[in-house]
PDB file of C-alpha atoms and ligand atoms in Angstrom:
ATOM      1  CA  MET U   1      -8.048 -13.759  27.796  1.00  0.00           C
ATOM      2  CA  TYR U   2     -10.024 -15.161  31.253  1.00  0.00           C
ATOM      3  CA  TYR U   3      -6.283 -14.856  33.077  1.00  0.00           C
ATOM      4  CA  SER U   4      -7.917 -15.521  36.144  1.00  0.00           C
ATOM      5  CA  GLU U   5      -5.908 -15.627  39.879  1.00  0.00           C
ATOM      6  CA  ASN U   6      -6.185 -19.017  40.983  1.00  0.00           C
ATOM      7  CA  LYS U   7      -4.319 -19.973  38.710  1.00  0.00           C
ATOM      8  CA  ILE U   8      -6.571 -22.208  36.014  1.00  0.00           C
ATOM      9  CA  GLY U   9      -3.888 -22.359  33.111  1.00  0.00           C
ATOM     10  CA  GLU U  10      -5.571 -22.388  29.792  1.00  0.00           C
ATOM     11  CA  ILE U  11      -4.394 -22.466  25.940  1.00  0.00           C
ATOM     12  CA  GLU U  12      -5.620 -19.722  23.356  1.00  0.00           C
ATOM     13  CA  VAL U  13      -4.754 -20.333  19.698  1.00  0.00           C
ATOM     14  CA  ILE U  14      -5.167 -16.937  17.172  1.00  0.00           C
ATOM     15  CA  CYS U  15      -4.863 -18.607  13.470  1.00  0.00           C
ATOM     16  CA  GLY U  16      -5.510 -17.560   9.877  1.00  0.00           C
ATOM     17  CA  PRO U  17      -3.617 -16.231   6.898  1.00  0.00           C
ATOM     18  CA  MET U  18      -1.338 -14.216   6.736  1.00  0.00           C
ATOM     19  CA  PHE U  19      -1.380 -10.491   7.042  1.00  0.00           C
ATOM     20  CA  ALA U  20      -4.958 -11.282   9.206  1.00  0.00           C
ATOM     21  CA  GLY U  21      -3.500  -9.805  11.907  1.00  0.00           C
ATOM     22  CA  LYS U  22      -2.497 -12.740  14.538  1.00  0.00           C
ATOM     23  CA  THR U  23       1.421 -11.054  15.539  1.00  0.00           C
ATOM     24  CA  GLU U  24      -0.472  -7.359  16.260  1.00  0.00           C
ATOM     25  CA  GLU U  25      -3.435  -9.568  17.926  1.00  0.00           C
ATOM     26  CA  LEU U  26      -0.301 -11.366  19.999  1.00  0.00           C
ATOM     27  CA  ILE U  27       1.098  -8.053  21.022  1.00  0.00           C
ATOM     28  CA  ARG U  28      -2.110  -7.321  21.499  1.00  0.00           C
ATOM     29  CA  ARG U  29      -2.332  -9.820  24.724  1.00  0.00           C
ATOM     30  CA  THR U  30       1.027  -9.278  26.128  1.00  0.00           C
ATOM     31  CA  ARG U  31       0.683  -5.583  26.568  1.00  0.00           C
ATOM     32  CA  ARG U  32      -1.947  -5.874  29.147  1.00  0.00           C
ATOM     33  CA  MET U  33      -0.968  -8.352  30.562  1.00  0.00           C
ATOM     34  CA  GLU U  34       2.152  -6.420  31.058  1.00  0.00           C
ATOM     35  CA  TYR U  35      -0.273  -3.500  33.001  1.00  0.00           C
ATOM     36  CA  ALA U  36      -1.519  -6.226  34.538  1.00  0.00           C
ATOM     37  CA  LYS U  37       1.770  -6.461  35.552  1.00  0.00           C
ATOM     38  CA  LYS U  38       2.010 -10.067  34.834  1.00  0.00           C
ATOM     39  CA  LYS U  39       5.489 -12.201  33.832  1.00  0.00           C
ATOM     40  CA  TYR U  40       5.125 -13.326  30.676  1.00  0.00           C
ATOM     41  CA  LEU U  41       8.215 -15.158  27.891  1.00  0.00           C
ATOM     42  CA  ILE U  42       7.584 -14.370  25.219  1.00  0.00           C
ATOM     43  CA  PHE U  43       8.940 -18.028  22.166  1.00  0.00           C
ATOM     44  CA  LYS U  44       9.291 -17.158  17.676  1.00  0.00           C
ATOM     45  CA  ALA U  45      10.577 -20.007  16.004  1.00  0.00           C
ATOM     46  CA  ASN U  46      14.156 -18.886  14.377  1.00  0.00           C
ATOM     47  CA  ILE U  47      13.498 -19.699  10.743  1.00  0.00           C
ATOM     48  CA  ASP U  48      11.964 -16.375  11.017  1.00  0.00           C
ATOM     49  CA  ASN U  49      14.446 -13.568  10.415  1.00  0.00           C
ATOM     50  CA  ARG U  50      12.279 -11.772   8.283  1.00  0.00           C
ATOM     51  CA  TYR U  51      12.059  -8.428   9.686  1.00  0.00           C
ATOM     52  CA  SER U  52      14.599  -9.887  13.682  1.00  0.00           C
ATOM     53  CA  THR U  53      15.802 -12.197  15.168  1.00  0.00           C
ATOM     54  CA  GLY U  54      15.709 -10.867  18.980  1.00  0.00           C
ATOM     55  CA  GLU U  55      12.299  -9.737  18.165  1.00  0.00           C
ATOM     56  CA  VAL U  56       8.327 -10.173  17.288  1.00  0.00           C
ATOM     57  CA  VAL U  57       7.472  -8.175  14.595  1.00  0.00           C
ATOM     58  CA  SER U  58       4.325  -7.441  12.975  1.00  0.00           C
ATOM     59  CA  HIS U  59       3.731  -6.951   9.073  1.00  0.00           C
ATOM     60  CA  ASN U  60       2.587  -3.277  10.333  1.00  0.00           C
ATOM     61  CA  LYS U  61       6.080  -2.951  11.850  1.00  0.00           C
ATOM     62  CA  SER U  62       5.010  -3.721  15.799  1.00  0.00           C
ATOM     63  CA  LYS U  63       7.148  -5.236  17.624  1.00  0.00           C
ATOM     64  CA  ILE U  64       7.941  -6.587  20.954  1.00  0.00           C
ATOM     65  CA  LYS U  65      11.605  -8.635  22.501  1.00  0.00           C
ATOM     66  CA  ALA U  66      10.865 -12.781  21.491  1.00  0.00           C
ATOM     67  CA  ILE U  67      13.244 -16.053  22.102  1.00  0.00           C
ATOM     68  CA  PRO U  68      14.655 -17.195  18.955  1.00  0.00           C
ATOM     69  CA  ILE U  69      13.670 -21.176  19.054  1.00  0.00           C
ATOM     70  CA  ASP U  70      14.537 -23.647  17.014  1.00  0.00           C
ATOM     71  CA  ILE U  71      11.839 -26.157  15.577  1.00  0.00           C
ATOM     72  CA  ASN U  72      13.230 -28.693  16.459  1.00  0.00           C
ATOM     73  CA  LYS U  73      14.042 -28.428  19.936  1.00  0.00           C
ATOM     74  CA  PRO U  74      10.457 -27.052  21.431  1.00  0.00           C
ATOM     75  CA  GLU U  75      12.342 -28.387  25.132  1.00  0.00           C
ATOM     76  CA  ASP U  76      15.059 -25.514  25.152  1.00  0.00           C
ATOM     77  CA  ILE U  77      11.512 -23.737  26.070  1.00  0.00           C
ATOM     78  CA  GLU U  78      11.357 -24.817  29.657  1.00  0.00           C
ATOM     79  CA  LYS U  79      14.897 -23.297  30.276  1.00  0.00           C
ATOM     80  CA  TYR U  80      13.665 -20.098  30.259  1.00  0.00           C
ATOM     81  CA  VAL U  81      10.511 -20.610  32.900  1.00  0.00           C
ATOM     82  CA  THR U  82      10.498 -20.081  36.080  1.00  0.00           C
ATOM     83  CA  ASP U  83       8.257 -20.416  38.925  1.00  0.00           C
ATOM     84  CA  ASP U  84       7.194 -16.286  38.357  1.00  0.00           C
ATOM     85  CA  ILE U  85       6.493 -16.886  35.122  1.00  0.00           C
ATOM     86  CA  SER U  86       2.158 -16.324  34.221  1.00  0.00           C
ATOM     87  CA  ALA U  87       2.014 -16.644  30.664  1.00  0.00           C
ATOM     88  CA  LEU U  88       3.764 -18.136  27.863  1.00  0.00           C
ATOM     89  CA  VAL U  89       4.023 -16.479  24.545  1.00  0.00           C
ATOM     90  CA  ILE U  90       4.663 -18.036  21.523  1.00  0.00           C
ATOM     91  CA  ASP U  91       4.256 -16.496  17.514  1.00  0.00           C
ATOM     92  CA  GLU U  92       4.950 -19.148  14.378  1.00  0.00           C
ATOM     93  CA  VAL U  93       4.157 -21.910  16.486  1.00  0.00           C
ATOM     94  CA  GLN U  94       3.213 -24.182  12.799  1.00  0.00           C
ATOM     95  CA  PHE U  95       6.569 -24.064  12.266  1.00  0.00           C
ATOM     96  CA  PHE U  96       7.969 -25.934  15.444  1.00  0.00           C
ATOM     97  CA  ASP U  97       8.296 -30.052  16.336  1.00  0.00           C
ATOM     98  CA  LYS U  98       5.263 -31.739  17.653  1.00  0.00           C
ATOM     99  CA  SER U  99       6.372 -32.108  20.616  1.00  0.00           C
ATOM    100  CA  ILE U 100       5.706 -29.691  21.505  1.00  0.00           C
ATOM    101  CA  ILE U 101       1.909 -29.551  22.134  1.00  0.00           C
ATOM    102  CA  LYS U 102       3.046 -32.349  25.412  1.00  0.00           C
ATOM    103  CA  LEU U 103       5.129 -28.599  26.243  1.00  0.00           C
ATOM    104  CA  LEU U 104       2.578 -26.465  26.428  1.00  0.00           C
ATOM    105  CA  THR U 105      -0.280 -28.783  27.923  1.00  0.00           C
ATOM    106  CA  LYS U 106       1.799 -29.849  30.425  1.00  0.00           C
ATOM    107  CA  TYR U 107       2.368 -25.654  31.409  1.00  0.00           C
ATOM    108  CA  ALA U 108      -1.261 -25.487  30.790  1.00  0.00           C
ATOM    109  CA  ASN U 109      -2.036 -28.019  33.498  1.00  0.00           C
ATOM    110  CA  GLN U 110       0.662 -26.067  35.626  1.00  0.00           C
ATOM    111  CA  GLY U 111      -1.782 -23.082  36.368  1.00  0.00           C
ATOM    112  CA  LEU U 112       0.265 -21.479  33.089  1.00  0.00           C
ATOM    113  CA  ARG U 113      -1.853 -18.707  30.536  1.00  0.00           C
ATOM    114  CA  ILE U 114      -0.405 -20.555  27.662  1.00  0.00           C
ATOM    115  CA  ILE U 115      -0.882 -17.521  23.414  1.00  0.00           C
ATOM    116  CA  CYS U 116      -0.270 -19.335  20.368  1.00  0.00           C
ATOM    117  CA  ALA U 117      -0.873 -17.205  17.083  1.00  0.00           C
ATOM    118  CA  GLY U 118       0.241 -19.390  13.390  1.00  0.00           C
ATOM    119  CA  LEU U 119      -0.994 -20.254  10.167  1.00  0.00           C
ATOM    120  CA  ASP U 120      -4.014 -22.012  11.172  1.00  0.00           C
ATOM    121  CA  LEU U 121      -3.785 -23.634   6.934  1.00  0.00           C
ATOM    122  CA  ASP U 122      -0.726 -23.787   4.520  1.00  0.00           C
ATOM    123  CA  PHE U 123       0.130 -22.702   0.767  1.00  0.00           C
ATOM    124  CA  LYS U 124      -1.896 -25.608  -0.358  1.00  0.00           C
ATOM    125  CA  GLY U 125      -4.761 -24.751   1.906  1.00  0.00           C
ATOM    126  CA  GLU U 126      -4.471 -27.405   3.838  1.00  0.00           C
ATOM    127  CA  PRO U 127      -3.894 -27.891   7.523  1.00  0.00           C
ATOM    128  CA  PHE U 128       0.027 -27.182   8.932  1.00  0.00           C
ATOM    129  CA  GLY U 129       1.324 -29.260  10.562  1.00  0.00           C
ATOM    130  CA  ILE U 130       0.725 -29.147  14.476  1.00  0.00           C
ATOM    131  CA  MET U 131      -1.639 -27.155  14.180  1.00  0.00           C
ATOM    132  CA  PRO U 132      -5.343 -30.054  13.676  1.00  0.00           C
ATOM    133  CA  GLU U 133      -3.634 -30.825  17.258  1.00  0.00           C
ATOM    134  CA  LEU U 134      -3.155 -27.867  18.917  1.00  0.00           C
ATOM    135  CA  LEU U 135      -6.737 -25.448  18.035  1.00  0.00           C
ATOM    136  CA  ALA U 136      -8.605 -29.212  19.074  1.00  0.00           C
ATOM    137  CA  LEU U 137      -6.894 -28.503  22.496  1.00  0.00           C
ATOM    138  CA  ALA U 138      -7.140 -24.807  23.280  1.00  0.00           C
ATOM    139  CA  GLU U 139      -9.745 -22.925  25.531  1.00  0.00           C
ATOM    140  CA  HIS U 140      -9.614 -20.231  22.949  1.00  0.00           C
ATOM    141  CA  VAL U 141      -9.658 -20.184  19.469  1.00  0.00           C
ATOM    142  CA  THR U 142      -9.928 -16.548  17.689  1.00  0.00           C
ATOM    143  CA  LYS U 143      -9.858 -16.773  13.892  1.00  0.00           C
ATOM    144  CA  LEU U 144      -8.892 -13.857  11.759  1.00  0.00           C
ATOM    145  CA  THR U 145      -9.678 -13.028   8.352  1.00  0.00           C
ATOM    146  CA  ALA U 146      -7.130 -10.550   5.755  1.00  0.00           C
ATOM    147  CA  ILE U 147      -8.749  -8.817   3.118  1.00  0.00           C
ATOM    148  CA  CYS U 148      -8.103 -11.126  -0.204  1.00  0.00           C
ATOM    149  CA  MET U 149      -6.187  -8.857  -2.649  1.00  0.00           C
ATOM    150  CA  VAL U 150      -8.199 -10.857  -6.108  1.00  0.00           C
ATOM    151  CA  CYS U 151     -11.789  -9.597  -4.904  1.00  0.00           C
ATOM    152  CA  GLY U 152     -11.484  -7.543  -1.377  1.00  0.00           C
ATOM    153  CA  GLU U 153     -13.639 -10.075   0.637  1.00  0.00           C
ATOM    154  CA  GLU U 154     -12.933 -11.606   3.358  1.00  0.00           C
ATOM    155  CA  ALA U 155      -9.933 -13.777   3.529  1.00  0.00           C
ATOM    156  CA  THR U 156      -9.097 -17.464   4.898  1.00  0.00           C
ATOM    157  CA  ARG U 157      -6.106 -18.127   3.040  1.00  0.00           C
ATOM    158  CA  THR U 158      -3.047 -17.686   1.941  1.00  0.00           C
ATOM    159  CA  GLN U 159      -1.450 -17.655  -1.665  1.00  0.00           C
ATOM    160  CA  ARG U 160       1.650 -18.269  -2.440  1.00  0.00           C
ATOM    161  CA  ILE U 161       3.432 -16.896  -5.756  1.00  0.00           C
ATOM    162  CA  ILE U 162       7.014 -17.739  -6.973  1.00  0.00           C
ATOM    163  CA  ASP U 163       7.419 -15.717 -10.117  1.00  0.00           C
ATOM    164  CA  GLY U 164       3.874 -14.248 -10.499  1.00  0.00           C
ATOM    165  CA  LYS U 165       2.671 -17.612 -10.471  1.00  0.00           C
ATOM    166  CA  PRO U 166       0.699 -18.955  -7.678  1.00  0.00           C
ATOM    167  CA  ALA U 167       3.336 -22.150  -6.701  1.00  0.00           C
ATOM    168  CA  LYS U 168       3.052 -25.942  -7.015  1.00  0.00           C
ATOM    169  CA  ALA U 169       1.496 -27.848  -4.870  1.00  0.00           C
ATOM    170  CA  SER U 170       4.637 -30.292  -4.646  1.00  0.00           C
ATOM    171  CA  SER U 171       6.792 -26.913  -3.392  1.00  0.00           C
ATOM    172  CA  GLU U 172       8.210 -27.464   0.248  1.00  0.00           C
ATOM    173  CA  THR U 173       4.702 -26.772   2.959  1.00  0.00           C
ATOM    174  CA  ILE U 174       8.347 -24.509   5.255  1.00  0.00           C
ATOM    175  CA  MET U 175       8.837 -20.960   3.219  1.00  0.00           C
ATOM    176  CA  VAL U 176       9.717 -17.835   5.340  1.00  0.00           C
ATOM    177  CA  GLY U 177       8.852 -14.707   3.411  1.00  0.00           C
ATOM    178  CA  ALA U 178       6.194 -12.278   2.700  1.00  0.00           C
ATOM    179  CA  LYS U 179       4.993  -9.443   0.698  1.00  0.00           C
ATOM    180  CA  GLU U 180       7.786 -11.327  -2.283  1.00  0.00           C
ATOM    181  CA  SER U 181       6.030 -14.553  -2.023  1.00  0.00           C
ATOM    182  CA  TYR U 182       3.045 -15.150  -0.066  1.00  0.00           C
ATOM    183  CA  GLU U 183      -0.763 -13.086  -0.858  1.00  0.00           C
ATOM    184  CA  ALA U 184      -3.465 -13.613   1.370  1.00  0.00           C
ATOM    185  CA  ARG U 185      -6.594 -15.142  -0.688  1.00  0.00           C
ATOM    186  CA  CYS U 186     -10.493 -15.574  -0.218  1.00  0.00           C
ATOM    187  CA  ARG U 187     -10.989 -19.481  -1.021  1.00  0.00           C
ATOM    188  CA  LYS U 188     -12.691 -19.026  -4.461  1.00  0.00           C
ATOM    189  CA  CYS U 189      -9.624 -16.839  -5.401  1.00  0.00           C
ATOM    190  CA  HIS U 190      -7.096 -19.501  -3.926  1.00  0.00           C
ATOM    191  CA  GLU U 191      -4.820 -21.844  -6.156  1.00  0.00           C
ATOM    192  CA  VAL U 192      -3.291 -24.841  -5.663  1.00  0.00           C
ATOM    193  CA  VAL U 193      -1.716 -25.846  -9.134  1.00  0.00           C
ATOM    194  CA  ASN U 194      -1.339 -29.855  -8.716  1.00  0.00           C
ATOM    195  CA  ASP U 195       2.132 -31.358 -11.188  1.00  0.00           C
TER     196      ASP U 195
HETATM  197  P1  TMP T 201       2.861 -15.041   9.221  1.00  0.00           P
HETATM  198  O1  TMP T 201       1.733 -15.168  10.043  1.00  0.00           O
HETATM  199  O2  TMP T 201       3.201 -14.387  10.215  1.00  0.00           O
HETATM  200  O3  TMP T 201       2.141 -13.092   7.721  1.00  0.00           O
HETATM  201  O4  TMP T 201       3.702 -15.791   8.604  1.00  0.00           O
HETATM  202  C1  TMP T 201       4.123 -17.030   7.924  1.00  0.00           C
HETATM  203  C2  TMP T 201       5.265 -16.978   8.109  1.00  0.00           C
HETATM  204  O5  TMP T 201       5.195 -18.882   7.784  1.00  0.00           O
HETATM  205  C3  TMP T 201       6.322 -17.557   6.810  1.00  0.00           C
HETATM  206  O6  TMP T 201       6.946 -16.584   7.416  1.00  0.00           O
HETATM  207  C4  TMP T 201       5.658 -17.717   5.333  1.00  0.00           C
HETATM  208  C5  TMP T 201       5.660 -19.296   6.056  1.00  0.00           C
HETATM  209  N1  TMP T 201       4.662 -19.782   5.753  1.00  0.00           N
HETATM  210  C6  TMP T 201       5.500 -20.831   5.047  1.00  0.00           C
HETATM  211  O7  TMP T 201       6.476 -21.498   5.702  1.00  0.00           O
HETATM  212  N2  TMP T 201       4.278 -21.682   4.304  1.00  0.00           N
HETATM  213  C7  TMP T 201       2.707 -21.840   3.969  1.00  0.00           C
HETATM  214  O8  TMP T 201       2.225 -22.645   3.354  1.00  0.00           O
HETATM  215  C8  TMP T 201       2.917 -20.013   3.923  1.00  0.00           C
HETATM  216  C9  TMP T 201       1.632 -19.724   4.488  1.00  0.00           C
HETATM  217  C10 TMP T 201       3.999 -19.765   4.419  1.00  0.00           C
HETATM  218 MG1   MG T 202       2.776 -13.104  12.125  1.00  0.00          MG
HETATM  219 ZN1   ZN T 203     -10.728 -13.350  -3.457  1.00  0.00          ZN
END
């Protein structure tokens, strides 16, 4: 976003609920680097195989090539970074092990632009994994919203739906899915069933 030639690195985070356009925004920023002839690498969590494994794909089907990385081994990113790379782009960053924070901080300190997209909140409406720390460390945070599928207001949360009903709070945090199991909702319409 504010990338400059004097190589002061930075971390940018694009967050918000599902269907807010996080991946679209990530792809938009990537295209701008393309025009600026900056070299970059795009990574994604290897568990996100919803639309494709070798690509980052938005719900609107925009796509761009990406390297799948094991969420428990963010250090694999290091294998791909060469001296000519000026930016690292990571989608679904919320899934990664907390060691990714140190790694991204190291590269930002070295002058790289780090652009991440991820869910700030899980289906319970609670901060998702590493996101609080990443958001605190970031120079720039873009919080996107979607439209509530119930009332049409601004949606800041993601509703998980299992068999047509709100998911129970005890259900596992990670469950890859799209429209069949998730909806964008506002604070008022978001439901969590405690059990
Ligand atoms: P998206 O932000 O690109 O729409 O993708 C979010 C992914 O995260 C999607 O595969 C569903 C998954 N997910 C979870 O694993 N746990 C959750 O609590 C939520 C809300 C989403
Ligand atoms: Mg996405
Ligand atoms: Zn609503």
